[in-house]
mmCIF file of C-alpha atoms in Angstrom:
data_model
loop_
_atom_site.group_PDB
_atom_site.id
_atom_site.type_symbol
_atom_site.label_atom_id
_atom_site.label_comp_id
_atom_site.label_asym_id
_atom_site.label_seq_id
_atom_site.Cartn_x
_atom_site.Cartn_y
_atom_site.Cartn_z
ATOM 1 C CA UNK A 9 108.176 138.010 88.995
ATOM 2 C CA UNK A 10 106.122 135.575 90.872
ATOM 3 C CA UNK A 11 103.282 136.583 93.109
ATOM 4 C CA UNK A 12 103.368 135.602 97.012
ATOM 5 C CA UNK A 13 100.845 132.654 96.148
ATOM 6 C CA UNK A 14 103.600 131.149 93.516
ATOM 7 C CA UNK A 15 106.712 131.360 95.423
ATOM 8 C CA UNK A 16 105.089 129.758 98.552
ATOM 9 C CA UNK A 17 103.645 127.027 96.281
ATOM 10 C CA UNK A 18 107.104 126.685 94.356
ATOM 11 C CA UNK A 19 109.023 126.561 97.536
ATOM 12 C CA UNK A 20 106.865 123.896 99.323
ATOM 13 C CA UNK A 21 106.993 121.810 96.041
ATOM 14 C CA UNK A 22 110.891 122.425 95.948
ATOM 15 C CA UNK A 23 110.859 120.575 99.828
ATOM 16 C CA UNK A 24 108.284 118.468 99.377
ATOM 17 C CA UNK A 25 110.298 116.926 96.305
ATOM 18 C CA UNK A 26 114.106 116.988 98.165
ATOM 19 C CA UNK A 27 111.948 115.119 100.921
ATOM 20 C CA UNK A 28 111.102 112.629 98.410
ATOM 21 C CA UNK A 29 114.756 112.112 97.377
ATOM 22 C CA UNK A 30 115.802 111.699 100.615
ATOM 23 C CA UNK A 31 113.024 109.185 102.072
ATOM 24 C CA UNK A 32 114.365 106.038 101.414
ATOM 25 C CA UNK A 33 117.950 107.196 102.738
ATOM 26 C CA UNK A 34 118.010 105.423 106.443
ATOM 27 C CA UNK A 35 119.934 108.203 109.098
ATOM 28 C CA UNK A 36 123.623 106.844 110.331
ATOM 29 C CA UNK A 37 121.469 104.743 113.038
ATOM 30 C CA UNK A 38 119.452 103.122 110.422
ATOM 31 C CA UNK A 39 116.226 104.798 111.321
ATOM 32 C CA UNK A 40 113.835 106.085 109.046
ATOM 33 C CA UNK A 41 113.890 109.862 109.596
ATOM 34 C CA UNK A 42 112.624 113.297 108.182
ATOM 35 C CA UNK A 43 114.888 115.007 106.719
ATOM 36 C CA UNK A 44 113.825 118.429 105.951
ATOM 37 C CA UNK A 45 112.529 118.634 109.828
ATOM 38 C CA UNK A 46 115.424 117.073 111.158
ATOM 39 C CA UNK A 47 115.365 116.518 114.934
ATOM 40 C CA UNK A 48 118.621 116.569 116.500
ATOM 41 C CA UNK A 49 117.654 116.023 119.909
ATOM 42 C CA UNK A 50 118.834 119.093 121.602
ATOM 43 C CA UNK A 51 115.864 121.966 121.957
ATOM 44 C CA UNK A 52 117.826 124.690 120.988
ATOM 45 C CA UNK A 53 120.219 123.313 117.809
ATOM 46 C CA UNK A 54 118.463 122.749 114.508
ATOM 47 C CA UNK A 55 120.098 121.480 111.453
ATOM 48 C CA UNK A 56 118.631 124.326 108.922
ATOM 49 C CA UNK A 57 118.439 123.933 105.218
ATOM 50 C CA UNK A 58 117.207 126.947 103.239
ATOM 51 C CA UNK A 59 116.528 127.899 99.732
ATOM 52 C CA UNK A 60 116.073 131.178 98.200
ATOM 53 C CA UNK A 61 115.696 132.975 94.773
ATOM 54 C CA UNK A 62 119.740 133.635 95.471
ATOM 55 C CA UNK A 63 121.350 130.597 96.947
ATOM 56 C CA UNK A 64 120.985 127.412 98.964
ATOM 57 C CA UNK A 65 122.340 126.853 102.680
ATOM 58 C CA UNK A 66 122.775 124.302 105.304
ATOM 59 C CA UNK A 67 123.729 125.273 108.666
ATOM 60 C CA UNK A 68 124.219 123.756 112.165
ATOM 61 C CA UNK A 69 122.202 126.450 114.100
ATOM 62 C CA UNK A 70 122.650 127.282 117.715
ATOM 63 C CA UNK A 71 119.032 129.483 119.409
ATOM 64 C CA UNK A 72 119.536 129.183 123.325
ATOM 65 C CA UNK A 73 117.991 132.018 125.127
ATOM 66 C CA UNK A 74 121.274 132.309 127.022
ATOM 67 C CA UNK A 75 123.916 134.070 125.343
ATOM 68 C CA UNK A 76 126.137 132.726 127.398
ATOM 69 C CA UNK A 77 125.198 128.969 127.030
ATOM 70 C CA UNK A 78 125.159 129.841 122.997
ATOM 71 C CA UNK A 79 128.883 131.015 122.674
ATOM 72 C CA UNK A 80 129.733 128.054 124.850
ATOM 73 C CA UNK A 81 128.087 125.641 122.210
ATOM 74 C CA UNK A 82 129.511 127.695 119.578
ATOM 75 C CA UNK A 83 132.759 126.998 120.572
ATOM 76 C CA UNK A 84 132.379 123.671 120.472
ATOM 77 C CA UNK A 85 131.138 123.876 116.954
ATOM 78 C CA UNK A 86 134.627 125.704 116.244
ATOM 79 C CA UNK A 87 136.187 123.005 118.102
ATOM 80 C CA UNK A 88 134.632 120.230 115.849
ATOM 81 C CA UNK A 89 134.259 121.975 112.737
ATOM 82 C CA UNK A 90 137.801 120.809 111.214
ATOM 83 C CA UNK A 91 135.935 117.144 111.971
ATOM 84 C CA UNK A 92 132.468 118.094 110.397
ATOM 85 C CA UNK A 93 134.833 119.520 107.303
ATOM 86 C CA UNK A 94 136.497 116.013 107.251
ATOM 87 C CA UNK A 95 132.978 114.361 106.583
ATOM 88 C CA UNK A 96 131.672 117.014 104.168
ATOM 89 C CA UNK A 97 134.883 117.541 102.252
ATOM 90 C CA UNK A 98 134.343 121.100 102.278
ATOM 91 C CA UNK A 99 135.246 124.263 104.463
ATOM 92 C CA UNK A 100 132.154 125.664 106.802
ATOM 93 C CA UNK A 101 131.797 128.980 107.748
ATOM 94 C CA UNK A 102 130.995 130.373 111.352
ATOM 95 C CA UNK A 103 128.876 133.216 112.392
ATOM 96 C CA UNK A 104 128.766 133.744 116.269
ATOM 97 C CA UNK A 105 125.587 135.760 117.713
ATOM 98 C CA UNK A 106 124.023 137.033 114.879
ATOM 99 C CA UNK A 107 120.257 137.910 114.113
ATOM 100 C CA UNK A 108 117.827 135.518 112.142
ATOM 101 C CA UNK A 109 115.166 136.873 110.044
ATOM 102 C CA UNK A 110 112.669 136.810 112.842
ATOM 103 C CA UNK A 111 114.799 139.161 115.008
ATOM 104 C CA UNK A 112 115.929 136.245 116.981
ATOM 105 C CA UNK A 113 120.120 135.779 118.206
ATOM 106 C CA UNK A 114 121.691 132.420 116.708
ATOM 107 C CA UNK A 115 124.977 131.416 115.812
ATOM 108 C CA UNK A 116 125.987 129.077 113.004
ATOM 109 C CA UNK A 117 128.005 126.975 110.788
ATOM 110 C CA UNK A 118 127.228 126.900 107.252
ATOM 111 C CA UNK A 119 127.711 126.287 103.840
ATOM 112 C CA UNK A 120 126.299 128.106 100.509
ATOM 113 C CA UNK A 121 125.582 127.439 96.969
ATOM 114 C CA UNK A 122 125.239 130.751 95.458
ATOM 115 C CA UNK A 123 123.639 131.923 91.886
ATOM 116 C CA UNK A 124 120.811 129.242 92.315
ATOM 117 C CA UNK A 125 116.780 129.797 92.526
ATOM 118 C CA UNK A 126 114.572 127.638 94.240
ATOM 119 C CA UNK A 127 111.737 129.456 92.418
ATOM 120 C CA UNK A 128 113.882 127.989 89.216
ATOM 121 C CA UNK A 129 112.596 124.577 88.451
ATOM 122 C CA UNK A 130 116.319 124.208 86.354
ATOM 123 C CA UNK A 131 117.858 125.059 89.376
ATOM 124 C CA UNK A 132 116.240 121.949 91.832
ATOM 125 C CA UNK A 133 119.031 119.071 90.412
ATOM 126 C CA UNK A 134 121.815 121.499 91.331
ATOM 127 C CA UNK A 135 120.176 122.481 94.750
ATOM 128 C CA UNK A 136 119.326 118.891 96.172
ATOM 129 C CA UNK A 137 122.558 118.104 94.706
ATOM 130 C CA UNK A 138 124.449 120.391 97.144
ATOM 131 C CA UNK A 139 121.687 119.655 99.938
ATOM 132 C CA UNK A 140 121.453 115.598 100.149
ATOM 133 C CA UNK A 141 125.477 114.820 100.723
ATOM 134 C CA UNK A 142 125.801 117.546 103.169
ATOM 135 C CA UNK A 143 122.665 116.574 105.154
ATOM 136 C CA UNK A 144 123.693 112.859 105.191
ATOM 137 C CA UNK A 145 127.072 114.022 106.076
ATOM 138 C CA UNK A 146 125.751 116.343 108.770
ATOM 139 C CA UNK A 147 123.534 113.621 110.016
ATOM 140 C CA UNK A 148 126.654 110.758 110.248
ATOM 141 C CA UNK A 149 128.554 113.720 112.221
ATOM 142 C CA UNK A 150 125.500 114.182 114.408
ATOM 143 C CA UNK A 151 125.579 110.658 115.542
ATOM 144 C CA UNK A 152 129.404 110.401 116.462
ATOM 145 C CA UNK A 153 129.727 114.153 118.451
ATOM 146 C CA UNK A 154 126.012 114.957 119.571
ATOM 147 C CA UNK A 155 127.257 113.947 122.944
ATOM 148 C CA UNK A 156 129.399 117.065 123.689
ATOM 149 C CA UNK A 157 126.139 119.423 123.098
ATOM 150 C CA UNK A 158 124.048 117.541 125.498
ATOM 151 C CA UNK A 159 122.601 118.743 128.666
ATOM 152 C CA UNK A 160 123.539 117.562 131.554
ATOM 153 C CA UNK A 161 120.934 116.047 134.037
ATOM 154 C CA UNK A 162 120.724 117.988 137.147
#
């Protein structure tokens, strides 16, 4: 069992070194980019990569205040996820207007890795493993459909 101190400390080395693998990887526009705190350009959708002492996940994650303005996005999401699957080579799931752990209504796609531990030092190949393809991937699909999530200028 590891105190709070440890698992903080373990979890920021854990990001701190999948940062470090992913550095000198250049984003589908060639720009040098962080990729933990990846900025998609759109306030309210955040690509999200978590790691836990149960799994790993990677998620395209939709936070508008308006309900209405989330479902909308969400269905786009739907529309495009056969596309995103096509550059991950995997299926995604969906999860419109649930709750985050801060209370807070979102709606996702995702992927898992179960039965892995970021508090597991063992564990860290196999998570960045399942992590660095699907953020590159998620980053190259970014760049070709962010269009259809923008704003429009009023």
């Amino acid at each position: 069992m590891y105190s709070r101190q440890e698992t903080s400390l373990l979890t920021q080395q854990f990001w701190t070194t999948f940062g470090g693998y992913l550095a000198p990887v250049l984003s589908a526009e060639e720009k040098k980019i962080n990729w933990v705190n990846y900025k998609t350009g759109e306030k309210d959708i955040r690509f999200i990569l978590m790691a836990d002492n149960k799994s790993a996940k990677i998620s395209i994650t939709l936070s508008h205040k308006d309900t209405a303005l989330q479902q909308l996005h969400f269905e786009k999401l739907i529309q495009l996820k056969k596309i995103l699957e096509q550059f991950t080579n995997e299926v995604w799931q969906g999860d419109l207007l649930t709750t985050d752990q801060h209370g807070k209504s979102v709606s996702s796609i995702y992927t898992t890795l179960q039965r892995v531990n970021v508090l597991n030092k063992a564990d860290w190949p196999a998570i960045i493993s399942f992590l660095k393809p699907r953020m590159i991937a998620l980053d190259k699909f970014w760049c070709e459909y962010k269009y259809a999530f923008e704003r429009p200028a009023f």
